[in-house]
Amino acid sequence: MSAAFDALKKEAAGRPFAAIVGWPVEHSRSPALHGFWLKQHGIDGHYGRLPVEPTTPALEALVAFLHTTPNARGCNLTLPHKVEIIPLLDHVDAAAARIGAVNTVIKRPDGSLEGRNSDAFGFLAALIDGAPRWTAPKGPVVVLGAGGAARAIVASLMDAGVPELRLLNRTQSAAVALGAAFTPDDGRRIAIERWDDRNGVLDDATLLVNTTSLGMKGQPPLEIDLARLPKDAAVNDIVYAPLETPLLAAARARGNRCVDGLGMLLHQGRMGFEAWFGTKVAVSEAQRQAVLAA
Ligand code: ATR
């Protein structure tokens, strides 16, 4: 394990650095998206990859590495570490605590480590970019899936003011738990619907979001008939490999506004980058193309 820490330190060569931490991390697009911003802004820093096994000792070693390496500014976390890292950090901000997952770690000036979650922010920023005419209070929203990504997305949609959220998951008990955790006490509803009823819950929806892994390369497609979805609804698939999932292709063919999953990945990166390297950044078409080409 220490070989991976040593390799990253060597790559950074004394410059301020961060990294994507996961198991595996070889296929992560994060180095490409942060590398684009480093180059764009002429920052003498580094963003690498750090494979860390899914065990408590390995995560403790990561925390010790971040604490004791002066030029380490923090990291991003991906599967399977987003939940297990929480008890090992010095601070966890309110949004990450509520979502129950940390994807961004920032070293504070006093050297302590703070966990944040930028997925909710990234999701909403990408949605506003891709479907600028969609607004939360307009009407019901349908969310498919109740895994880790769905937690951040449901939180962000309820916070944005969605009047009714219809939540469906293959394993209904997960949807029930998620709905209970994020139902506000102001009368707005998270309605748990049956996975098999997904074609029928699309009436009056202003937005359909797929947070499941269905449609991802190597996974089966999401089987859904969009006939009852209003033509002016937006469709957002958080899968980004491929960029045009069968769901988005079907939605685009019938004239729905489509939002692909790459925007969420790019926008969620802003929070970490700005904290680690002290420079404000924006998502651009040039960055999208650079990340797709990587
Ligand atoms: P992530 O963190 O990316 O959300 P996850 O927590 O593993 O990943 O969640 C995956 C989601 O895809 C879940 O909602 C899962 O449904 P279950 O809770 O029933 O497992 C959903 N999913 C994965 N494969 C599926 C399939 N073949 N059919 C329906 N839903 C599926």
mmCIF file of C-alpha atoms and ligand atoms in Angstrom:
data_model
loop_
_atom_site.group_PDB
_atom_site.id
_atom_site.type_symbol
_atom_site.label_atom_id
_atom_site.label_comp_id
_atom_site.label_asym_id
_atom_site.label_seq_id
_atom_site.Cartn_x
_atom_site.Cartn_y
_atom_site.Cartn_z
ATOM 1 C CA MET A 1 0.000 0.000 0.000
ATOM 2 C CA SER A 2 2.742 2.455 0.892
ATOM 3 C CA ALA A 3 4.128 1.979 -2.648
ATOM 4 C CA ALA A 4 1.048 3.771 -4.046
ATOM 5 C CA PHE A 5 1.516 6.681 -1.598
ATOM 6 C CA ASP A 6 5.218 6.897 -2.506
ATOM 7 C CA ALA A 7 4.442 6.851 -6.225
ATOM 8 C CA LEU A 8 1.913 9.679 -5.876
ATOM 9 C CA LYS A 9 4.331 11.754 -3.785
ATOM 10 C CA LYS A 10 7.016 11.259 -6.416
ATOM 11 C CA GLU A 11 4.648 12.318 -9.223
ATOM 12 C CA ALA A 12 3.689 15.436 -7.283
ATOM 13 C CA ALA A 13 7.386 16.331 -6.918
ATOM 14 C CA GLY A 14 6.823 18.781 -4.088
ATOM 15 C CA ARG A 15 3.896 20.553 -5.779
ATOM 16 C CA PRO A 16 0.496 20.857 -4.079
ATOM 17 C CA PHE A 17 -1.567 17.828 -5.017
ATOM 18 C CA ALA A 18 -4.832 15.932 -4.682
ATOM 19 C CA ALA A 19 -5.942 12.568 -6.068
ATOM 20 C CA ILE A 20 -8.881 10.329 -6.774
ATOM 21 C CA VAL A 21 -8.966 7.538 -4.206
ATOM 22 C CA GLY A 22 -10.857 4.351 -5.030
ATOM 23 C CA TRP A 23 -10.619 0.633 -5.638
ATOM 24 C CA PRO A 24 -10.190 0.407 -8.576
ATOM 25 C CA VAL A 25 -9.208 3.880 -9.866
ATOM 26 C CA GLU A 26 -7.575 3.104 -13.221
ATOM 27 C CA HIS A 27 -10.652 4.101 -15.205
ATOM 28 C CA SER A 28 -11.511 7.300 -13.325
ATOM 29 C CA ARG A 29 -11.969 10.444 -15.413
ATOM 30 C CA SER A 30 -11.134 12.707 -12.468
ATOM 31 C CA PRO A 31 -7.423 13.153 -13.356
ATOM 32 C CA ALA A 32 -8.474 14.351 -16.820
ATOM 33 C CA LEU A 33 -11.025 16.846 -15.518
ATOM 34 C CA HIS A 34 -8.738 18.307 -12.838
ATOM 35 C CA GLY A 35 -5.710 18.135 -15.151
ATOM 36 C CA PHE A 36 -7.640 20.300 -17.628
ATOM 37 C CA TRP A 37 -8.215 23.004 -15.009
ATOM 38 C CA LEU A 38 -4.608 22.885 -13.743
ATOM 39 C CA LYS A 39 -3.360 23.469 -17.293
ATOM 40 C CA GLN A 40 -6.049 26.034 -18.152
ATOM 41 C CA HIS A 41 -5.118 28.169 -15.148
ATOM 42 C CA GLY A 42 -1.359 27.562 -15.311
ATOM 43 C CA ILE A 43 -1.306 26.113 -11.797
ATOM 44 C CA ASP A 44 1.832 24.239 -10.785
ATOM 45 C CA GLY A 45 -0.009 21.425 -9.045
ATOM 46 C CA HIS A 46 -0.837 17.779 -9.551
ATOM 47 C CA TYR A 47 -3.924 15.536 -9.484
ATOM 48 C CA GLY A 48 -3.224 11.800 -9.475
ATOM 49 C CA ARG A 49 -4.780 8.403 -8.861
ATOM 50 C CA LEU A 50 -4.471 6.553 -5.577
ATOM 51 C CA PRO A 51 -5.633 2.944 -5.321
ATOM 52 C CA VAL A 52 -6.671 2.240 -1.716
ATOM 53 C CA GLU A 53 -8.063 -1.140 -0.682
ATOM 54 C CA PRO A 54 -11.502 -1.258 0.928
ATOM 55 C CA THR A 55 -10.279 -1.998 4.479
ATOM 56 C CA THR A 56 -10.202 0.162 7.601
ATOM 57 C CA PRO A 57 -6.385 -0.067 7.982
ATOM 58 C CA ALA A 58 -5.936 1.059 4.361
ATOM 59 C CA LEU A 59 -8.247 4.051 4.891
ATOM 60 C CA GLU A 60 -6.450 4.902 8.146
ATOM 61 C CA ALA A 61 -3.176 4.860 6.214
ATOM 62 C CA LEU A 62 -4.721 7.246 3.668
ATOM 63 C CA VAL A 63 -5.756 9.655 6.428
ATOM 64 C CA ALA A 64 -2.263 9.480 7.976
ATOM 65 C CA PHE A 65 -0.712 10.102 4.550
ATOM 66 C CA LEU A 66 -2.863 13.209 3.997
ATOM 67 C CA HIS A 67 -2.102 14.473 7.514
ATOM 68 C CA THR A 68 1.664 14.001 7.306
ATOM 69 C CA THR A 69 2.377 15.014 3.698
ATOM 70 C CA PRO A 70 2.707 18.808 3.687
ATOM 71 C CA ASN A 71 1.900 19.297 -0.012
ATOM 72 C CA ALA A 72 -1.159 16.993 0.089
ATOM 73 C CA ARG A 73 -4.234 19.235 -0.165
ATOM 74 C CA GLY A 74 -6.921 16.521 -0.021
ATOM 75 C CA CYS A 75 -8.604 13.998 -2.276
ATOM 76 C CA ASN A 76 -11.749 12.801 -3.982
ATOM 77 C CA LEU A 77 -13.269 9.501 -2.980
ATOM 78 C CA THR A 78 -15.109 7.093 -5.211
ATOM 79 C CA LEU A 79 -16.446 3.567 -4.763
ATOM 80 C CA PRO A 80 -16.256 1.892 -2.315
ATOM 81 C CA HIS A 81 -14.954 4.484 0.164
ATOM 82 C CA LYS A 82 -17.548 7.282 0.326
ATOM 83 C CA VAL A 83 -19.270 6.021 3.478
ATOM 84 C CA GLU A 84 -16.465 4.204 5.314
ATOM 85 C CA ILE A 85 -14.191 7.266 5.348
ATOM 86 C CA ILE A 86 -16.625 9.318 7.468
ATOM 87 C CA PRO A 87 -15.625 8.191 11.002
ATOM 88 C CA LEU A 88 -11.925 8.661 10.188
ATOM 89 C CA LEU A 89 -12.151 12.358 9.292
ATOM 90 C CA ASP A 90 -11.701 15.285 11.702
ATOM 91 C CA HIS A 91 -14.792 17.125 10.393
ATOM 92 C CA VAL A 92 -17.734 16.329 8.099
ATOM 93 C CA ASP A 93 -19.855 19.218 6.840
ATOM 94 C CA ALA A 94 -23.626 19.256 7.316
ATOM 95 C CA ALA A 95 -24.507 18.411 3.701
ATOM 96 C CA ALA A 96 -22.222 15.360 3.612
ATOM 97 C CA ALA A 97 -23.454 14.176 7.002
ATOM 98 C CA ARG A 98 -27.068 14.383 5.816
ATOM 99 C CA ILE A 99 -26.326 12.513 2.577
ATOM 100 C CA GLY A 100 -24.205 10.013 4.507
ATOM 101 C CA ALA A 101 -21.346 10.063 1.998
ATOM 102 C CA VAL A 102 -18.130 12.049 1.471
ATOM 103 C CA ASN A 103 -16.641 12.416 -2.013
ATOM 104 C CA THR A 104 -14.315 15.358 -1.357
ATOM 105 C CA VAL A 105 -11.710 15.745 1.412
ATOM 106 C CA ILE A 106 -10.110 19.110 2.062
ATOM 107 C CA LYS A 107 -7.140 19.789 4.288
ATOM 108 C CA ARG A 108 -7.867 22.872 6.371
ATOM 109 C CA PRO A 109 -5.125 25.433 7.143
ATOM 110 C CA ASP A 110 -4.672 23.836 10.582
ATOM 111 C CA GLY A 111 -3.957 20.469 8.923
ATOM 112 C CA SER A 112 -7.238 18.817 9.922
ATOM 113 C CA LEU A 113 -9.299 16.958 7.297
ATOM 114 C CA GLU A 114 -12.817 17.988 6.346
ATOM 115 C CA GLY A 115 -15.224 15.754 4.382
ATOM 116 C CA ARG A 116 -17.772 17.269 2.003
ATOM 117 C CA ASN A 117 -20.181 15.981 -0.619
ATOM 118 C CA SER A 118 -20.215 17.774 -3.980
ATOM 119 C CA ASP A 119 -22.548 15.350 -5.803
ATOM 120 C CA ALA A 120 -25.755 17.199 -4.891
ATOM 121 C CA PHE A 121 -24.289 20.517 -6.069
ATOM 122 C CA GLY A 122 -22.854 18.870 -9.204
ATOM 123 C CA PHE A 123 -26.152 17.238 -10.116
ATOM 124 C CA LEU A 124 -28.141 20.460 -9.851
ATOM 125 C CA ALA A 125 -25.532 22.589 -11.646
ATOM 126 C CA ALA A 126 -25.439 20.117 -14.546
ATOM 127 C CA LEU A 127 -29.245 20.026 -14.699
ATOM 128 C CA ILE A 128 -29.462 23.831 -14.849
ATOM 129 C CA ASP A 129 -26.788 23.836 -17.585
ATOM 130 C CA GLY A 130 -28.450 21.125 -19.652
ATOM 131 C CA ALA A 131 -32.119 22.020 -19.116
ATOM 132 C CA PRO A 132 -32.131 25.749 -18.319
ATOM 133 C CA ARG A 133 -35.915 26.013 -18.601
ATOM 134 C CA TRP A 134 -36.613 23.337 -15.983
ATOM 135 C CA THR A 135 -37.408 24.757 -12.574
ATOM 136 C CA ALA A 136 -38.001 22.764 -9.418
ATOM 137 C CA PRO A 137 -41.390 24.171 -8.309
ATOM 138 C CA LYS A 138 -43.051 23.465 -11.706
ATOM 139 C CA GLY A 139 -44.254 19.939 -10.952
ATOM 140 C CA PRO A 140 -43.580 16.311 -10.045
ATOM 141 C CA VAL A 141 -40.213 14.666 -10.616
ATOM 142 C CA VAL A 142 -39.552 10.930 -11.088
ATOM 143 C CA VAL A 143 -36.319 9.436 -9.729
ATOM 144 C CA LEU A 144 -35.282 5.861 -10.558
ATOM 145 C CA GLY A 145 -32.904 4.174 -8.111
ATOM 146 C CA ALA A 146 -32.150 4.416 -4.405
ATOM 147 C CA GLY A 147 -28.399 3.804 -4.179
ATOM 148 C CA GLY A 148 -25.592 6.131 -3.161
ATOM 149 C CA ALA A 149 -26.008 8.548 -6.068
ATOM 150 C CA ALA A 150 -29.774 8.726 -5.510
ATOM 151 C CA ARG A 151 -29.275 9.977 -1.927
ATOM 152 C CA ALA A 152 -27.425 13.095 -3.091
ATOM 153 C CA ILE A 153 -29.843 13.634 -5.984
ATOM 154 C CA VAL A 154 -33.030 13.274 -3.910
ATOM 155 C CA ALA A 155 -31.549 15.649 -1.300
ATOM 156 C CA SER A 156 -30.703 18.251 -3.942
ATOM 157 C CA LEU A 157 -34.120 18.036 -5.651
ATOM 158 C CA MET A 158 -36.049 18.374 -2.374
ATOM 159 C CA ASP A 159 -33.795 21.273 -1.316
ATOM 160 C CA ALA A 160 -34.405 22.915 -4.701
ATOM 161 C CA GLY A 161 -38.164 22.944 -3.963
ATOM 162 C CA VAL A 162 -39.646 20.059 -5.971
ATOM 163 C CA PRO A 163 -43.322 19.793 -4.884
ATOM 164 C CA GLU A 164 -43.581 15.996 -5.325
ATOM 165 C CA LEU A 165 -40.923 13.367 -5.935
ATOM 166 C CA ARG A 166 -41.883 9.888 -7.148
ATOM 167 C CA LEU A 167 -39.213 7.407 -6.130
ATOM 168 C CA LEU A 168 -38.889 3.923 -7.608
ATOM 169 C CA ASN A 169 -36.301 1.247 -6.970
ATOM 170 C CA ARG A 170 -36.046 -2.435 -7.828
ATOM 171 C CA THR A 171 -35.572 -3.123 -4.108
ATOM 172 C CA GLN A 172 -38.483 -1.117 -2.733
ATOM 173 C CA SER A 173 -37.282 -1.132 0.880
ATOM 174 C CA ALA A 174 -34.278 1.012 -0.130
ATOM 175 C CA ALA A 175 -36.629 3.577 -1.686
ATOM 176 C CA VAL A 176 -38.781 3.605 1.455
ATOM 177 C CA ALA A 177 -35.713 4.286 3.642
ATOM 178 C CA LEU A 178 -34.430 7.013 1.335
ATOM 179 C CA GLY A 179 -37.854 8.639 1.138
ATOM 180 C CA ALA A 180 -38.172 8.667 4.927
ATOM 181 C CA ALA A 181 -34.726 10.261 5.294
ATOM 182 C CA PHE A 182 -35.381 13.143 2.903
ATOM 183 C CA THR A 183 -39.085 13.979 3.260
ATOM 184 C CA PRO A 184 -39.253 17.576 4.473
ATOM 185 C CA ASP A 185 -41.681 18.587 7.206
ATOM 186 C CA ASP A 186 -43.419 21.196 5.047
ATOM 187 C CA GLY A 187 -46.045 18.918 3.479
ATOM 188 C CA ARG A 188 -44.160 18.109 0.254
ATOM 189 C CA ARG A 189 -44.154 14.410 -0.622
ATOM 190 C CA ILE A 190 -41.754 11.693 -1.622
ATOM 191 C CA ALA A 191 -44.136 9.064 -3.034
ATOM 192 C CA ILE A 192 -42.736 5.541 -3.163
ATOM 193 C CA GLU A 193 -43.959 3.788 -6.299
ATOM 194 C CA ARG A 194 -43.470 0.214 -7.509
ATOM 195 C CA TRP A 195 -40.519 -0.441 -9.841
ATOM 196 C CA ASP A 196 -42.873 -2.329 -12.188
ATOM 197 C CA ASP A 197 -45.078 0.790 -12.471
ATOM 198 C CA ARG A 198 -42.343 2.964 -13.950
ATOM 199 C CA ASN A 199 -44.138 3.540 -17.278
ATOM 200 C CA GLY A 200 -47.259 4.740 -15.503
ATOM 201 C CA VAL A 201 -45.780 7.259 -13.046
ATOM 202 C CA LEU A 202 -44.542 9.592 -15.791
ATOM 203 C CA ASP A 203 -47.842 11.524 -16.154
ATOM 204 C CA ASP A 204 -47.350 15.283 -15.467
ATOM 205 C CA ALA A 205 -43.646 14.794 -14.652
ATOM 206 C CA THR A 206 -41.342 17.726 -15.402
ATOM 207 C CA LEU A 207 -38.186 15.649 -15.006
ATOM 208 C CA LEU A 208 -37.148 11.978 -15.123
ATOM 209 C CA VAL A 209 -33.801 11.051 -13.561
ATOM 210 C CA ASN A 210 -32.054 7.685 -13.887
ATOM 211 C CA THR A 211 -29.655 7.133 -10.982
ATOM 212 C CA THR A 212 -29.383 3.363 -11.481
ATOM 213 C CA SER A 213 -26.521 1.678 -13.281
ATOM 214 C CA LEU A 214 -28.883 0.421 -15.998
ATOM 215 C CA GLY A 215 -27.736 1.628 -19.434
ATOM 216 C CA MET A 216 -24.093 1.773 -18.407
ATOM 217 C CA LYS A 217 -21.558 -0.037 -20.614
ATOM 218 C CA GLY A 218 -21.723 -3.714 -19.695
ATOM 219 C CA GLN A 219 -25.085 -3.371 -17.903
ATOM 220 C CA PRO A 220 -28.547 -4.119 -19.281
ATOM 221 C CA PRO A 221 -30.488 -1.141 -20.660
ATOM 222 C CA LEU A 222 -33.168 0.565 -18.597
ATOM 223 C CA GLU A 223 -36.464 -0.764 -19.886
ATOM 224 C CA ILE A 224 -39.003 2.031 -19.804
ATOM 225 C CA ASP A 225 -41.734 3.278 -22.142
ATOM 226 C CA LEU A 226 -41.719 7.079 -22.222
ATOM 227 C CA ALA A 227 -45.134 7.395 -23.944
ATOM 228 C CA ARG A 228 -46.756 9.051 -20.903
ATOM 229 C CA LEU A 229 -43.916 11.480 -20.210
ATOM 230 C CA PRO A 230 -44.852 15.040 -21.259
ATOM 231 C CA LYS A 231 -42.836 16.205 -24.279
ATOM 232 C CA ASP A 232 -41.621 19.273 -22.400
ATOM 233 C CA ALA A 233 -40.161 17.220 -19.535
ATOM 234 C CA ALA A 234 -36.382 16.955 -19.145
ATOM 235 C CA VAL A 235 -34.648 13.564 -18.934
ATOM 236 C CA ASN A 236 -31.401 13.264 -16.983
ATOM 237 C CA ASP A 237 -29.306 10.090 -16.998
ATOM 238 C CA ILE A 238 -26.368 10.171 -14.602
ATOM 239 C CA VAL A 239 -24.665 7.339 -16.499
ATOM 240 C CA TYR A 240 -21.880 8.838 -18.673
ATOM 241 C CA ALA A 241 -20.359 5.764 -20.284
ATOM 242 C CA PRO A 242 -21.848 5.772 -22.849
ATOM 243 C CA LEU A 243 -22.769 9.447 -22.981
ATOM 244 C CA GLU A 244 -25.915 8.734 -25.006
ATOM 245 C CA THR A 245 -27.623 5.901 -23.115
ATOM 246 C CA PRO A 246 -30.575 4.062 -24.676
ATOM 247 C CA LEU A 247 -32.797 6.103 -22.302
ATOM 248 C CA LEU A 248 -31.444 9.425 -23.587
ATOM 249 C CA ALA A 249 -31.618 8.252 -27.208
ATOM 250 C CA ALA A 250 -35.310 7.354 -26.758
ATOM 251 C CA ALA A 251 -36.029 10.650 -24.971
ATOM 252 C CA ARG A 252 -34.213 12.713 -27.594
ATOM 253 C CA ALA A 253 -36.073 10.938 -30.420
ATOM 254 C CA ARG A 254 -39.427 12.086 -28.997
ATOM 255 C CA GLY A 255 -38.241 15.646 -28.392
ATOM 256 C CA ASN A 256 -37.497 15.668 -24.644
ATOM 257 C CA ARG A 257 -34.680 17.864 -23.383
ATOM 258 C CA CYS A 258 -31.771 15.555 -22.429
ATOM 259 C CA VAL A 259 -29.044 15.933 -19.804
ATOM 260 C CA ASP A 260 -26.189 13.417 -19.855
ATOM 261 C CA GLY A 261 -24.141 12.280 -16.866
ATOM 262 C CA LEU A 262 -20.828 13.934 -17.689
ATOM 263 C CA GLY A 263 -21.946 17.390 -16.550
ATOM 264 C CA MET A 264 -22.554 16.136 -13.001
ATOM 265 C CA LEU A 265 -19.050 14.666 -12.874
ATOM 266 C CA LEU A 266 -17.468 17.902 -14.112
ATOM 267 C CA HIS A 267 -19.475 20.248 -11.879
ATOM 268 C CA GLN A 268 -18.954 18.138 -8.740
ATOM 269 C CA GLY A 269 -15.197 18.571 -9.277
ATOM 270 C CA ARG A 270 -15.353 22.346 -8.800
ATOM 271 C CA MET A 271 -15.745 22.198 -5.012
ATOM 272 C CA GLY A 272 -12.549 20.241 -4.436
ATOM 273 C CA PHE A 273 -10.458 22.032 -7.041
ATOM 274 C CA GLU A 274 -11.320 25.497 -5.718
ATOM 275 C CA ALA A 275 -10.453 24.490 -2.148
ATOM 276 C CA TRP A 276 -7.219 22.613 -2.974
ATOM 277 C CA PHE A 277 -5.752 25.018 -5.501
ATOM 278 C CA GLY A 278 -7.414 28.328 -4.515
ATOM 279 C CA THR A 279 -8.708 29.161 -7.997
ATOM 280 C CA LYS A 280 -12.337 29.462 -9.146
ATOM 281 C CA VAL A 281 -13.124 27.254 -12.143
ATOM 282 C CA ALA A 282 -15.946 26.772 -14.637
ATOM 283 C CA VAL A 283 -17.126 23.804 -16.671
ATOM 284 C CA SER A 284 -16.724 24.305 -20.434
ATOM 285 C CA GLU A 285 -17.246 22.480 -23.717
ATOM 286 C CA ALA A 286 -13.450 22.331 -24.150
ATOM 287 C CA GLN A 287 -13.168 20.529 -20.806
ATOM 288 C CA ARG A 288 -15.948 18.093 -21.766
ATOM 289 C CA GLN A 289 -14.121 17.238 -24.973
ATOM 290 C CA ALA A 290 -10.786 16.842 -23.165
ATOM 291 C CA VAL A 291 -12.333 14.478 -20.600
ATOM 292 C CA LEU A 292 -14.101 12.461 -23.306
ATOM 293 C CA ALA A 293 -10.866 12.128 -25.267
ATOM 294 C CA ALA A 294 -8.826 11.008 -22.229
HETATM 295 P P1 ATR B 1 -24.525 4.268 -6.902
HETATM 296 O O1 ATR B 1 -23.687 4.646 -5.731
HETATM 297 O O2 ATR B 1 -23.876 4.549 -8.235
HETATM 298 O O3 ATR B 1 -25.913 4.820 -6.823
HETATM 299 P P2 ATR B 1 -25.425 1.717 -5.927
HETATM 300 O O4 ATR B 1 -25.488 2.318 -4.570
HETATM 301 O O5 ATR B 1 -24.843 0.357 -6.090
HETATM 302 O O6 ATR B 1 -24.601 2.661 -6.892
HETATM 303 O O7 ATR B 1 -26.881 1.753 -6.568
HETATM 304 C C1 ATR B 1 -27.194 1.165 -7.776
HETATM 305 C C2 ATR B 1 -28.661 1.432 -8.120
HETATM 306 O O8 ATR B 1 -28.950 0.792 -9.381
HETATM 307 C C3 ATR B 1 -29.641 0.847 -7.114
HETATM 308 O O9 ATR B 1 -30.785 1.658 -7.058
HETATM 309 C C4 ATR B 1 -29.959 -0.516 -7.741
HETATM 310 O O10 ATR B 1 -31.190 -1.072 -7.341
HETATM 311 P P3 ATR B 1 -31.256 -2.070 -6.062
HETATM 312 O O11 ATR B 1 -31.286 -1.190 -4.829
HETATM 313 O O12 ATR B 1 -32.499 -2.859 -6.248
HETATM 314 O O13 ATR B 1 -30.007 -2.922 -6.111
HETATM 315 C C5 ATR B 1 -30.015 -0.139 -9.188
HETATM 316 N N1 ATR B 1 -29.825 -1.302 -10.076
HETATM 317 C C6 ATR B 1 -28.679 -1.940 -10.352
HETATM 318 N N2 ATR B 1 -28.898 -2.983 -11.200
HETATM 319 C C7 ATR B 1 -30.239 -2.993 -11.459
HETATM 320 C C8 ATR B 1 -31.106 -3.806 -12.270
HETATM 321 N N3 ATR B 1 -30.631 -4.833 -12.997
HETATM 322 N N4 ATR B 1 -32.429 -3.509 -12.297
HETATM 323 C C9 ATR B 1 -32.927 -2.474 -11.571
HETATM 324 N N5 ATR B 1 -32.153 -1.668 -10.785
HETATM 325 C C10 ATR B 1 -30.833 -1.919 -10.729
#
